[in-house]
Short mmCIF file of C-alpha atoms and ligand atoms in Angstrom, two decimals:
data_model
loop_
_atom_site.label_atom_id
_atom_site.label_comp_id
_atom_site.label_asym_id
_atom_site.label_seq_id
_atom_site.Cartn_x
_atom_site.Cartn_y
_atom_site.Cartn_z
CA MET A 1 38.95 -92.76 -52.19
CA LEU A 2 37.64 -94.39 -49.08
CA GLU A 3 40.19 -96.09 -46.84
CA THR A 4 39.18 -99.05 -44.71
CA VAL A 5 41.08 -99.38 -41.46
CA ASN A 6 41.65 -102.18 -38.96
CA PRO A 7 40.15 -100.64 -35.79
CA ALA A 8 42.42 -102.72 -33.57
CA THR A 9 45.69 -101.57 -35.15
CA GLY A 10 44.83 -98.47 -37.18
CA GLU A 11 46.39 -100.18 -40.22
CA VAL A 12 44.89 -99.17 -43.58
CA LEU A 13 43.62 -102.37 -45.19
CA ALA A 14 42.53 -101.13 -48.61
CA ALA A 15 41.01 -98.18 -50.47
CA TYR A 16 37.75 -98.12 -52.38
CA PRO A 17 36.18 -95.45 -54.58
CA GLU A 18 33.55 -93.07 -53.28
CA HIS A 19 30.98 -93.78 -55.99
CA SER A 20 29.18 -90.74 -57.36
CA ARG A 21 25.53 -90.35 -58.26
CA ARG A 22 26.36 -91.03 -61.93
CA GLU A 23 28.19 -94.25 -61.10
CA VAL A 24 25.37 -95.41 -58.85
CA ASP A 25 22.84 -94.70 -61.61
CA ALA A 26 24.98 -96.66 -64.08
CA ALA A 27 25.10 -99.63 -61.69
CA VAL A 28 21.32 -99.51 -61.30
CA ALA A 29 20.84 -99.34 -65.10
CA ALA A 30 23.07 -102.41 -65.56
CA ALA A 31 21.20 -104.14 -62.75
CA ARG A 32 17.88 -103.60 -64.53
CA GLU A 33 19.05 -105.74 -67.46
CA ALA A 34 20.54 -108.32 -65.15
CA ALA A 35 17.28 -108.41 -63.18
CA ALA A 36 15.31 -109.36 -66.29
CA TRP A 37 17.75 -112.19 -67.02
CA TRP A 38 17.80 -113.36 -63.39
CA ALA A 39 13.98 -113.33 -63.13
CA GLY A 40 13.82 -115.25 -66.41
CA LEU A 41 15.96 -118.05 -64.95
CA GLY A 42 12.97 -119.22 -62.93
CA TRP A 43 12.94 -120.85 -59.51
CA PRO A 44 15.25 -123.82 -60.25
CA GLY A 45 17.85 -121.67 -62.03
CA ARG A 46 18.06 -119.16 -59.19
CA ARG A 47 17.97 -121.82 -56.51
CA VAL A 48 20.94 -123.75 -57.87
CA ARG A 49 23.00 -120.57 -58.27
CA LEU A 50 22.19 -119.34 -54.77
CA LEU A 51 23.08 -122.74 -53.34
CA ALA A 52 26.36 -122.58 -55.27
CA TRP A 53 27.03 -119.18 -53.67
CA LYS A 54 26.26 -120.69 -50.28
CA SER A 55 28.79 -123.53 -50.78
CA HIS A 56 31.34 -120.96 -51.98
CA LEU A 57 30.94 -119.06 -48.69
CA VAL A 58 31.32 -122.29 -46.72
CA ARG A 59 34.44 -123.27 -48.68
CA TYR A 60 36.07 -119.88 -48.12
CA MET A 61 34.58 -119.26 -44.68
CA GLY A 62 38.03 -118.93 -43.10
CA ARG A 63 39.10 -116.19 -45.52
CA LEU A 64 35.89 -114.23 -45.17
CA ALA A 65 35.93 -114.51 -41.37
CA GLN A 66 39.56 -113.33 -41.33
CA LEU A 67 38.61 -110.28 -43.40
CA VAL A 68 35.65 -109.47 -41.11
CA HIS A 69 37.98 -109.89 -38.12
CA GLU A 70 40.45 -107.42 -39.61
CA GLU A 71 37.90 -104.89 -40.79
CA THR A 72 35.68 -104.81 -37.66
CA GLY A 73 38.12 -106.05 -35.01
CA LYS A 74 35.67 -108.69 -33.76
CA PRO A 75 37.16 -112.02 -32.64
CA LEU A 76 37.67 -114.56 -35.42
CA GLN A 77 35.16 -116.94 -33.79
CA ASP A 78 32.44 -114.28 -33.82
CA ALA A 79 33.23 -113.45 -37.43
CA THR A 80 32.95 -117.15 -38.28
CA LEU A 81 29.59 -117.38 -36.50
CA GLU A 82 28.35 -114.49 -38.62
CA VAL A 83 29.27 -116.31 -41.82
CA VAL A 84 27.57 -119.49 -40.53
CA LEU A 85 24.33 -117.57 -39.91
CA ALA A 86 24.50 -115.97 -43.35
CA VAL A 87 24.93 -119.41 -44.92
CA LEU A 88 21.80 -120.67 -43.13
CA HIS A 89 19.83 -117.73 -44.51
CA ILE A 90 21.01 -118.14 -48.10
CA ASP A 91 20.08 -121.81 -47.88
CA TRP A 92 16.61 -121.09 -46.49
CA ALA A 93 15.85 -118.34 -48.98
CA ALA A 94 17.02 -120.45 -51.93
CA ARG A 95 15.04 -123.52 -50.88
CA HIS A 96 11.80 -121.81 -49.87
CA ALA A 97 11.35 -119.00 -52.39
CA ARG A 98 9.29 -121.10 -54.81
CA ARG A 99 6.92 -122.46 -52.17
CA VAL A 100 6.32 -119.03 -50.64
CA LEU A 101 6.05 -116.94 -53.80
CA ARG A 102 4.69 -119.16 -56.58
CA PRO A 103 1.18 -118.60 -57.94
CA ARG A 104 -1.54 -120.06 -55.76
CA ARG A 105 -5.28 -120.31 -56.10
CA VAL A 106 -7.44 -118.52 -53.56
CA ARG A 107 -11.15 -119.03 -52.96
CA SER A 108 -13.15 -116.51 -54.93
CA GLY A 109 -16.25 -116.62 -52.68
CA LEU A 110 -19.94 -117.06 -53.49
CA ALA A 111 -20.40 -113.60 -55.00
CA ALA A 112 -17.54 -114.27 -57.42
CA ILE A 113 -18.17 -117.96 -58.02
CA HIS A 114 -17.72 -117.41 -61.76
CA LEU A 115 -14.12 -116.26 -61.27
CA ALA A 116 -10.96 -118.29 -60.69
CA ALA A 117 -8.59 -116.28 -58.50
CA THR A 118 -4.82 -116.54 -58.13
CA VAL A 119 -2.18 -114.55 -56.32
CA GLU A 120 1.52 -114.62 -57.09
CA TYR A 121 4.54 -112.68 -55.89
CA GLN A 122 6.56 -111.10 -58.67
CA PRO A 123 10.07 -109.69 -58.32
CA LEU A 124 10.38 -105.92 -57.98
CA GLY A 125 13.35 -105.54 -60.35
CA VAL A 126 16.36 -103.87 -58.72
CA VAL A 127 16.68 -103.65 -54.94
CA GLY A 128 19.16 -101.29 -53.27
CA VAL A 129 20.70 -102.64 -50.06
CA ILE A 130 22.39 -100.20 -47.65
CA GLY A 131 24.28 -101.97 -44.88
CA PRO A 132 25.74 -101.21 -41.43
CA TRP A 133 29.20 -102.09 -40.12
CA ASN A 134 28.50 -104.13 -37.00
CA TYR A 135 27.54 -107.41 -38.74
CA PRO A 136 28.89 -106.78 -42.23
CA VAL A 137 28.04 -110.30 -43.51
CA PHE A 138 25.00 -111.49 -41.57
CA THR A 139 23.02 -108.25 -41.79
CA PRO A 140 23.29 -107.41 -45.50
CA VAL A 141 22.94 -111.06 -46.51
CA GLY A 142 19.64 -111.06 -44.58
CA SER A 143 18.37 -108.66 -47.27
CA ILE A 144 20.50 -109.68 -50.27
CA ALA A 145 19.77 -113.43 -50.15
CA TYR A 146 16.02 -112.91 -49.84
CA ALA A 147 15.92 -110.22 -52.55
CA LEU A 148 17.89 -112.46 -54.93
CA ALA A 149 15.84 -115.56 -54.13
CA ALA A 150 12.68 -113.58 -54.89
CA GLY A 151 14.06 -112.85 -58.38
CA ASN A 152 15.56 -109.36 -58.02
CA ALA A 153 18.97 -107.96 -58.88
CA VAL A 154 20.73 -106.09 -56.06
CA VAL A 155 22.95 -103.02 -55.86
CA PHE A 156 24.66 -103.17 -52.49
CA LYS A 157 26.30 -100.30 -50.61
CA PRO A 158 28.09 -101.55 -47.52
CA SER A 159 28.96 -99.21 -44.67
CA GLU A 160 32.01 -97.05 -45.33
CA LEU A 161 33.67 -98.85 -42.39
CA VAL A 162 33.46 -102.30 -44.05
CA PRO A 163 33.76 -101.94 -47.85
CA ALA A 164 36.27 -104.81 -48.12
CA THR A 165 33.78 -107.29 -46.65
CA GLY A 166 31.08 -105.95 -48.99
CA ALA A 167 33.42 -106.30 -51.97
CA TRP A 168 34.24 -109.88 -50.96
CA LEU A 169 30.54 -110.78 -50.79
CA ALA A 170 29.72 -109.28 -54.20
CA ARG A 171 32.78 -110.90 -55.81
CA SER A 172 31.97 -114.29 -54.31
CA PHE A 173 28.49 -114.21 -55.82
CA GLY A 174 30.04 -113.33 -59.20
CA GLU A 175 32.41 -116.28 -58.86
CA ALA A 176 29.51 -118.60 -58.02
CA LEU A 177 27.68 -117.41 -61.17
CA ALA A 178 30.81 -117.85 -63.28
CA VAL A 179 30.75 -121.60 -62.57
CA PHE A 180 27.53 -121.65 -64.65
CA GLY A 181 29.15 -119.58 -67.39
CA ASP A 182 27.13 -116.50 -66.37
CA ALA A 183 28.67 -113.07 -66.05
CA ARG A 184 25.69 -110.85 -65.34
CA PRO A 185 25.78 -108.04 -62.76
CA VAL A 186 23.05 -109.55 -60.59
CA LEU A 187 24.74 -108.45 -57.35
CA GLN A 188 26.78 -105.28 -57.71
CA LEU A 189 28.75 -103.28 -55.21
CA VAL A 190 28.89 -99.52 -54.86
CA THR A 191 31.13 -98.04 -52.20
CA GLY A 192 31.18 -94.77 -50.34
CA GLY A 193 29.61 -92.97 -47.41
CA GLY A 194 26.30 -91.23 -46.88
CA ALA A 195 26.36 -89.46 -50.26
CA THR A 196 26.64 -92.77 -52.12
CA GLY A 197 23.83 -94.22 -49.99
CA GLU A 198 21.68 -91.19 -50.75
CA ALA A 199 22.41 -91.57 -54.47
CA LEU A 200 21.18 -95.16 -54.26
CA ALA A 201 18.01 -94.05 -52.44
CA ARG A 202 17.40 -91.50 -55.22
CA SER A 203 18.32 -93.82 -58.11
CA GLY A 204 14.82 -95.11 -58.79
CA VAL A 205 15.48 -98.66 -57.56
CA ALA A 206 12.26 -100.54 -56.85
CA LYS A 207 12.95 -100.77 -53.11
CA ILE A 208 15.61 -99.86 -50.57
CA ALA A 209 16.50 -102.28 -47.79
CA PHE A 210 18.24 -100.06 -45.26
CA THR A 211 19.96 -101.21 -42.06
CA GLY A 212 21.45 -98.62 -39.75
CA SER A 213 20.45 -95.99 -37.23
CA ALA A 214 16.99 -94.43 -36.99
CA ALA A 215 18.55 -91.01 -37.66
CA THR A 216 19.94 -92.19 -41.00
CA ALA A 217 16.71 -94.04 -41.80
CA ARG A 218 14.93 -90.67 -41.72
CA LYS A 219 17.38 -89.29 -44.30
CA VAL A 220 16.96 -92.37 -46.49
CA LEU A 221 13.17 -92.05 -46.35
CA ALA A 222 13.38 -88.37 -47.27
CA ALA A 223 15.64 -89.14 -50.26
CA ALA A 224 13.43 -92.04 -51.36
CA ALA A 225 10.28 -89.92 -51.11
CA ASP A 226 11.02 -88.02 -54.35
CA THR A 227 10.70 -91.19 -56.41
CA LEU A 228 8.13 -92.83 -54.05
CA THR A 229 10.64 -95.63 -53.53
CA PRO A 230 9.49 -97.94 -50.74
CA VAL A 231 11.95 -98.58 -47.92
CA ILE A 232 12.49 -101.37 -45.40
CA ALA A 233 14.09 -99.82 -42.31
CA GLU A 234 16.03 -102.10 -39.97
CA CYS A 235 17.17 -99.68 -37.29
CA GLY A 236 18.60 -99.72 -33.80
CA GLY A 237 17.22 -100.98 -30.54
CA LYS A 238 17.31 -100.77 -26.76
CA ASP A 239 16.48 -104.40 -26.12
CA ALA A 240 15.34 -105.45 -22.69
CA MET A 241 15.68 -108.78 -20.91
CA LEU A 242 13.02 -109.66 -18.34
CA VAL A 243 13.90 -112.05 -15.53
CA ALA A 244 11.07 -113.60 -13.50
CA ALA A 245 11.45 -114.67 -9.88
CA ASP A 246 11.27 -118.36 -10.88
CA ALA A 247 13.84 -118.06 -13.71
CA ASP A 248 17.01 -120.15 -13.97
CA LEU A 249 19.26 -117.34 -12.77
CA ASP A 250 22.51 -118.94 -13.92
CA ALA A 251 21.16 -119.26 -17.45
CA ALA A 252 19.71 -115.75 -17.33
CA ALA A 253 22.99 -114.23 -16.08
CA ASP A 254 24.98 -116.13 -18.70
CA ALA A 255 22.65 -114.95 -21.47
CA ALA A 256 22.61 -111.36 -20.21
CA ALA A 257 26.42 -111.26 -20.11
CA TRP A 258 26.72 -112.54 -23.66
CA GLY A 259 23.71 -110.61 -25.00
CA ALA A 260 25.07 -107.34 -23.61
CA MET A 261 28.82 -107.68 -24.11
CA SER A 262 29.45 -109.84 -27.18
CA ASN A 263 30.70 -107.89 -30.18
CA ALA A 264 31.53 -105.15 -27.62
CA GLY A 265 27.78 -104.51 -27.35
CA GLN A 266 27.66 -103.38 -30.98
CA THR A 267 24.65 -105.55 -31.76
CA CYS A 268 21.31 -104.11 -32.84
CA VAL A 269 19.54 -106.85 -30.87
CA GLY A 270 22.03 -106.76 -27.99
CA ILE A 271 20.70 -106.66 -24.42
CA GLU A 272 21.01 -103.11 -23.06
CA ARG A 273 18.55 -103.23 -20.13
CA VAL A 274 17.63 -105.99 -17.68
CA TYR A 275 14.53 -105.90 -15.45
CA VAL A 276 14.62 -108.49 -12.69
CA ALA A 277 11.84 -109.55 -10.30
CA GLU A 278 12.68 -108.26 -6.81
CA GLY A 279 12.95 -111.74 -5.29
CA ALA A 280 15.72 -112.67 -7.73
CA TYR A 281 17.38 -109.28 -8.14
CA HIS A 282 20.38 -109.52 -5.80
CA THR A 283 21.24 -113.09 -6.71
CA PHE A 284 20.96 -112.29 -10.43
CA LEU A 285 23.09 -109.16 -10.12
CA GLU A 286 25.77 -111.09 -8.26
CA LYS A 287 25.81 -113.87 -10.87
CA LEU A 288 25.89 -111.37 -13.74
CA ALA A 289 28.67 -109.34 -12.10
CA ARG A 290 30.77 -112.47 -11.58
CA ARG A 291 30.48 -113.44 -15.24
CA VAL A 292 31.04 -109.96 -16.64
CA ALA A 293 34.01 -109.21 -14.38
CA GLY A 294 35.81 -112.12 -16.05
CA LEU A 295 35.39 -110.72 -19.57
CA ARG A 296 38.37 -109.12 -21.24
CA PRO A 297 38.42 -107.22 -24.54
CA GLY A 298 41.45 -107.50 -26.76
CA PRO A 299 42.96 -108.34 -30.12
CA ASP A 300 43.93 -111.92 -29.28
CA GLY A 301 42.04 -115.18 -29.70
CA GLY A 302 41.36 -115.47 -25.97
CA ALA A 303 39.57 -112.11 -25.71
CA ALA A 304 35.81 -112.08 -25.11
CA TYR A 305 35.29 -109.29 -27.59
CA GLY A 306 37.19 -106.84 -29.76
CA PRO A 307 37.51 -103.10 -30.14
CA MET A 308 34.86 -100.50 -30.82
CA THR A 309 34.68 -100.43 -34.59
CA SER A 310 33.93 -96.71 -34.64
CA ALA A 311 35.60 -94.15 -32.37
CA ALA A 312 32.48 -91.97 -32.46
CA GLN A 313 30.45 -94.76 -30.87
CA ALA A 314 32.99 -95.10 -28.03
CA GLU A 315 32.24 -91.48 -27.13
CA VAL A 316 28.51 -92.24 -26.93
CA VAL A 317 29.21 -95.14 -24.55
CA ALA A 318 31.39 -92.97 -22.29
CA ARG A 319 28.72 -90.25 -22.26
CA HIS A 320 25.95 -92.70 -21.27
CA VAL A 321 27.99 -94.20 -18.44
CA ALA A 322 29.05 -90.79 -17.09
CA ASP A 323 25.46 -89.52 -17.23
CA ALA A 324 24.08 -92.64 -15.50
CA LEU A 325 26.59 -92.30 -12.66
CA ALA A 326 26.04 -88.55 -12.31
CA ARG A 327 22.32 -89.23 -11.89
CA GLY A 328 22.75 -91.69 -9.05
CA GLY A 329 23.55 -94.90 -10.92
CA ARG A 330 25.85 -97.41 -9.21
CA PRO A 331 28.66 -99.20 -11.06
CA VAL A 332 28.50 -102.92 -10.20
CA VAL A 333 31.26 -103.84 -12.66
CA GLY A 334 33.59 -101.28 -14.26
CA GLY A 335 33.00 -97.55 -14.16
CA PRO A 336 33.83 -94.41 -16.10
CA ASP A 337 37.48 -95.42 -16.49
CA ALA A 338 36.45 -98.72 -18.14
CA VAL A 339 35.00 -96.85 -21.10
CA ALA A 340 37.15 -93.72 -21.08
CA GLY A 341 39.74 -94.95 -23.56
CA PRO A 342 42.21 -94.09 -24.96
CA GLY A 343 42.28 -96.82 -27.52
CA PRO A 344 39.55 -98.83 -29.08
CA TYR A 345 39.00 -101.34 -26.23
CA LEU A 346 36.25 -100.63 -23.71
CA ARG A 347 35.97 -102.79 -20.62
CA PRO A 348 32.51 -104.04 -19.61
CA VAL A 349 30.26 -102.00 -17.35
CA VAL A 350 27.23 -103.18 -15.34
CA LEU A 351 25.12 -100.38 -13.88
CA ALA A 352 22.41 -100.57 -11.21
CA ASP A 353 19.99 -97.97 -9.81
CA VAL A 354 20.08 -95.96 -13.01
CA PRO A 355 17.07 -93.60 -13.37
CA GLU A 356 14.70 -94.74 -16.09
CA ASP A 357 14.86 -91.36 -17.82
CA SER A 358 18.65 -91.34 -18.26
CA ALA A 359 20.36 -91.78 -21.61
CA ALA A 360 21.80 -95.17 -20.55
CA VAL A 361 18.23 -96.51 -20.28
CA ARG A 362 16.55 -94.58 -23.09
CA GLU A 363 19.07 -94.24 -25.93
CA GLU A 364 20.87 -96.94 -27.89
CA THR A 365 24.31 -97.21 -26.22
CA PHE A 366 25.81 -99.79 -28.60
CA GLY A 367 28.68 -100.59 -26.27
CA PRO A 368 29.70 -103.16 -23.62
CA THR A 369 27.35 -101.84 -20.93
CA VAL A 370 24.08 -102.94 -19.41
CA THR A 371 21.68 -101.52 -16.83
CA VAL A 372 19.93 -103.78 -14.30
CA ALA A 373 16.84 -102.74 -12.33
CA PRO A 374 14.51 -104.49 -9.88
CA VAL A 375 10.77 -104.71 -10.62
CA PRO A 376 7.88 -106.25 -8.63
CA GLY A 377 7.19 -108.85 -11.36
CA LEU A 378 6.97 -109.63 -15.06
CA ALA A 379 3.99 -107.31 -15.64
CA GLU A 380 5.92 -104.27 -14.39
CA ALA A 381 8.98 -105.43 -16.33
CA VAL A 382 6.90 -105.45 -19.52
CA THR A 383 5.63 -101.94 -18.80
CA LEU A 384 9.15 -100.56 -18.33
CA ALA A 385 10.55 -102.48 -21.30
CA ASN A 386 7.79 -101.07 -23.50
CA ARG A 387 8.46 -97.52 -22.32
CA SER A 388 11.05 -97.10 -25.06
CA ARG A 389 10.95 -95.45 -28.44
CA TYR A 390 12.62 -98.58 -29.81
CA GLY A 391 11.15 -102.06 -30.21
CA LEU A 392 13.53 -104.44 -31.96
CA GLY A 393 14.21 -107.61 -29.92
CA SER A 394 13.68 -108.67 -26.32
CA ALA A 395 14.16 -111.68 -24.05
CA VAL A 396 12.22 -113.26 -21.19
CA PHE A 397 13.62 -115.68 -18.62
CA ALA A 398 10.97 -117.58 -16.65
CA ARG A 399 10.22 -121.20 -15.78
CA ASP A 400 6.44 -120.69 -15.97
CA ARG A 401 5.87 -121.19 -19.67
CA ALA A 402 2.46 -119.51 -19.78
CA ALA A 403 3.76 -116.44 -17.94
CA ALA A 404 6.77 -116.25 -20.27
CA MET A 405 4.58 -116.51 -23.38
CA ALA A 406 2.19 -113.85 -22.04
CA ALA A 407 5.12 -111.49 -21.37
CA ALA A 408 6.64 -112.23 -24.80
CA ARG A 409 3.34 -111.36 -26.50
CA ALA A 410 2.94 -108.18 -24.46
CA LEU A 411 6.43 -106.91 -25.27
CA ARG A 412 6.23 -104.25 -27.96
CA SER A 413 9.09 -105.58 -30.06
CA GLY A 414 9.46 -107.39 -33.34
CA MET A 415 11.09 -110.46 -31.78
CA THR A 416 11.36 -112.09 -28.37
CA SER A 417 13.46 -115.05 -27.18
CA ILE A 418 12.28 -117.02 -24.16
CA ASN A 419 15.00 -118.55 -21.96
CA SER A 420 17.73 -117.60 -24.45
CA VAL A 421 18.97 -114.47 -26.17
CA LEU A 422 18.85 -113.77 -29.89
CA GLY A 423 17.19 -117.15 -30.51
CA PHE A 424 15.14 -115.62 -33.31
CA ALA A 425 18.30 -114.82 -35.31
CA LEU A 426 19.08 -118.56 -35.50
CA VAL A 427 15.77 -119.46 -37.17
CA PRO A 428 15.78 -118.40 -40.83
CA ALA A 429 12.03 -119.05 -41.13
CA LEU A 430 11.25 -116.27 -38.63
CA PRO A 431 10.75 -112.67 -39.74
CA PHE A 432 13.31 -110.19 -38.39
CA GLY A 433 12.53 -106.52 -37.83
CA GLY A 434 11.26 -103.97 -35.37
CA VAL A 435 8.50 -101.60 -34.44
CA ALA A 436 8.51 -97.86 -33.72
CA GLU A 437 12.02 -96.32 -34.09
CA SER A 438 13.49 -99.77 -34.63
CA GLY A 439 11.98 -99.58 -38.09
CA PHE A 440 9.48 -101.37 -40.27
CA GLY A 441 9.32 -104.11 -42.83
CA ARG A 442 10.81 -107.54 -42.34
CA VAL A 443 13.78 -109.51 -43.59
CA HIS A 444 14.21 -113.31 -43.20
CA GLY A 445 11.58 -116.01 -43.54
CA ALA A 446 8.53 -115.99 -45.77
CA ASP A 447 7.72 -112.38 -44.80
CA GLY A 448 11.26 -111.41 -45.75
CA LEU A 449 10.86 -113.02 -49.19
CA ARG A 450 7.53 -111.27 -49.77
CA GLU A 451 9.09 -107.89 -48.85
CA PHE A 452 11.06 -108.08 -52.08
CA THR A 453 8.07 -108.80 -54.31
CA ARG A 454 4.85 -107.22 -55.46
CA PRO A 455 1.75 -109.32 -54.94
CA LYS A 456 -0.05 -109.79 -58.23
CA ALA A 457 -3.75 -110.64 -58.14
CA ILE A 458 -5.35 -112.28 -61.18
CA THR A 459 -8.96 -113.34 -61.75
CA ARG A 460 -10.06 -115.41 -64.75
CA GLN A 461 -13.72 -115.67 -65.62
CA ARG A 462 -14.42 -119.38 -65.90
CA MET A 463 -18.20 -119.24 -66.57
CA ARG A 464 -20.94 -116.72 -67.17
CA PRO A 465 -21.74 -114.87 -63.94
CA PRO A 466 -25.12 -115.66 -62.40
CA VAL A 467 -25.58 -111.88 -62.07
CA ASN A 468 -23.30 -109.59 -64.09
CA LEU A 469 -22.67 -106.71 -61.73
CA MET A 470 -19.80 -105.19 -63.70
CA SER A 471 -21.80 -104.15 -66.76
CA PHE A 472 -24.04 -101.29 -67.88
CA GLY A 473 -26.36 -104.11 -68.95
CA ARG A 474 -27.08 -104.74 -65.26
CA THR A 475 -30.85 -104.59 -64.60
CA PRO A 476 -32.82 -103.57 -61.49
CA ARG A 477 -33.71 -107.27 -61.17
CA ASP A 478 -30.00 -108.15 -61.04
CA MET A 479 -29.54 -105.63 -58.22
CA ARG A 480 -32.53 -107.05 -56.32
CA ARG A 481 -31.02 -110.53 -56.60
CA ILE A 482 -27.66 -109.47 -55.25
CA VAL A 483 -29.23 -107.47 -52.41
CA THR A 484 -31.39 -110.51 -51.52
CA PHE A 485 -28.30 -112.71 -51.62
CA VAL A 486 -26.33 -110.39 -49.31
CA THR A 487 -29.29 -110.03 -46.95
CA VAL A 488 -29.77 -113.81 -46.68
CA VAL A 489 -26.11 -114.66 -46.31
CA HIS A 490 -24.80 -111.70 -44.32
CA GLY A 491 -27.81 -109.89 -42.89
CA ARG A 492 -28.96 -112.02 -40.01
CA LEU A 493 -28.51 -110.69 -36.53
CA TYR A 494 -25.19 -112.04 -35.37
CA ARG A 495 -25.09 -113.40 -31.83
CA PRO A 496 -22.43 -115.54 -30.24
CA ARG A 497 -23.74 -119.08 -29.84
CA GLY A 498 -22.83 -122.02 -27.60
CA ARG A 499 -19.10 -122.56 -27.15
CA ALA A 500 -18.22 -119.45 -29.12
CA ARG A 501 -19.79 -117.28 -26.42
CA GLY A 502 -17.14 -115.81 -24.18
CA ARG A 503 -14.38 -117.83 -25.84
CA ARG A 504 -11.20 -115.82 -25.92
CA GLY A 505 -8.75 -115.88 -28.84
CA ARG A 506 -5.72 -117.90 -27.95
P1 NAD B 1 24.40 -95.60 -39.91
O1 NAD B 1 22.99 -95.18 -39.82
O2 NAD B 1 25.45 -94.64 -39.54
O3 NAD B 1 24.76 -96.06 -41.42
C1 NAD B 1 24.09 -97.11 -42.05
C2 NAD B 1 24.33 -97.03 -43.54
O4 NAD B 1 23.67 -95.87 -44.06
C3 NAD B 1 25.79 -96.89 -43.95
O5 NAD B 1 26.01 -97.70 -45.08
C4 NAD B 1 25.91 -95.43 -44.30
O6 NAD B 1 26.93 -95.13 -45.23
C5 NAD B 1 24.55 -95.16 -44.91
N1 NAD B 1 24.16 -93.74 -44.93
C6 NAD B 1 24.59 -92.73 -44.12
N2 NAD B 1 23.95 -91.58 -44.46
C7 NAD B 1 23.12 -91.87 -45.47
C8 NAD B 1 22.19 -91.11 -46.25
N3 NAD B 1 22.01 -89.81 -46.03
N4 NAD B 1 21.49 -91.73 -47.22
C9 NAD B 1 21.66 -93.06 -47.43
N5 NAD B 1 22.52 -93.84 -46.73
C10 NAD B 1 23.24 -93.24 -45.77
O7 NAD B 1 24.47 -96.95 -39.09
P2 NAD B 1 25.78 -97.76 -38.68
O8 NAD B 1 26.51 -96.95 -37.68
O9 NAD B 1 26.49 -98.23 -39.90
O10 NAD B 1 25.14 -99.05 -37.98
C11 NAD B 1 24.79 -99.06 -36.64
C12 NAD B 1 23.29 -98.91 -36.50
O11 NAD B 1 22.65 -99.92 -37.25
C13 NAD B 1 22.84 -99.14 -35.06
O12 NAD B 1 21.81 -98.24 -34.75
C14 NAD B 1 22.31 -100.56 -35.10
O13 NAD B 1 21.40 -100.86 -34.09
C15 NAD B 1 21.71 -100.62 -36.46
N6 NAD B 1 21.57 -101.99 -36.94
C16 NAD B 1 20.32 -102.50 -37.08
C17 NAD B 1 20.15 -103.81 -37.50
C18 NAD B 1 18.79 -104.40 -37.69
O14 NAD B 1 18.69 -105.44 -38.33
N7 NAD B 1 17.73 -103.80 -37.20
C19 NAD B 1 21.28 -104.59 -37.79
C20 NAD B 1 22.53 -104.04 -37.62
C21 NAD B 1 22.66 -102.73 -37.20
#
């Protein structure tokens, strides 16, 4: 059995089974039947049931938030915010699945004028979702809601640190279905650690949506390779914030403090590095230090953030801070004692003058720390931000809109917020995901819906072809006609003309 523990108190909250390979396979087999029924419901049937699930979460938001608070230690308000975001995603996925995925005609082109062409996005069948512990509602729902809305059944394995939250989510969906008189296992829960996750990756599901560390993503990919199961990998990050000389420094400092320290820094898209234009550096650092120095972790409602959910991660944070200071870094707020423990609460740390090749700048720290460094301007900030093996989110603070947009585009990350942090997580229509070691594939938005489908291309011959190319009856004259056609239409020397000359893509 797997015990789930309140990280703030050490109290055992509940115990869940460690599901074996056989049990996972049985869940997937049951899900296959449920998937056929769920797909057969059609868009309106799925939409109304997903919206019912959404209202269920809103009605019982307090209970779910309380459970997340107990299981992760995060403040109740933060847990509530997570549920709110999940609700927005379920709503978006339910309401937009039909428009994004339904069959649509595409132009067949002159050479195929005799064919009508359509593309549609069909469900995959059963999707396996493997979740992390840091946002145990928002993160898995970002995969589950979109997979369900696209017509799939889901087998969900939450992190071994948050099985109770996972169980609550799966049960709540079952309760929402029961209102319609349905009792199909469309969303099932399997619990356990890495072995259960590996069993799911090997079970022959149609796709795995994995969220967790890059190291585990490699293991999931290796396990999925045997069955050629495709994987979406939502992994960690080392997100940078860029602050231009003309930026609103109060807003930037406020956003950096929250982006770095909220949820005790245990946020995949948390701010871990800040690069500030030299002219604004000292003022920014002072403003950031003032805000961060006032933050207090704790178990009570007035605390800024809660405990480290995993003791192992606290050790990583302490190691990064110690290494940064040993290599010449300067503590602006906090220091080694702030993150030394004992106990699950780490105080915030702001570090300056940390060498770019130290662990605190290169590796995911996942704790309440941030490094701040001066740079000549936004261009250099982009270069340093991009010198990372991760590329999940990023943020730019600048008043010059064109400069901010140019920096946002140049940042090698899946998402960028300008003049705010984590703005992209608030917009369900936007795709969420990373590049490089932050993973691949997208959840959320239209791209997130399509991830859980297979595009199906259909042509229908609507008249006799002018030239039948796909037949042994094709004659040399037919070939001459098609070559003449291609030469006339596509063969002329192509030169830029008039306004097109020198025009740059915008
Ligand atoms: P983790 O990699 O330790 O575990 C993630 C999940 O994988 C857990 O459910 C775990 O049981 C499972 N797992 C472990 N070994 C496995 C194996 N061999 N086969 C299959 N599954 C296995 O990650 P974590 O500590 O739970 O989460 C923190 C990490 O997740 C951080 O790196 C964070 O940045 C990242 N994260 C990313 C996003 C995102 O959307 N990109 C969101 C939240 C968290």
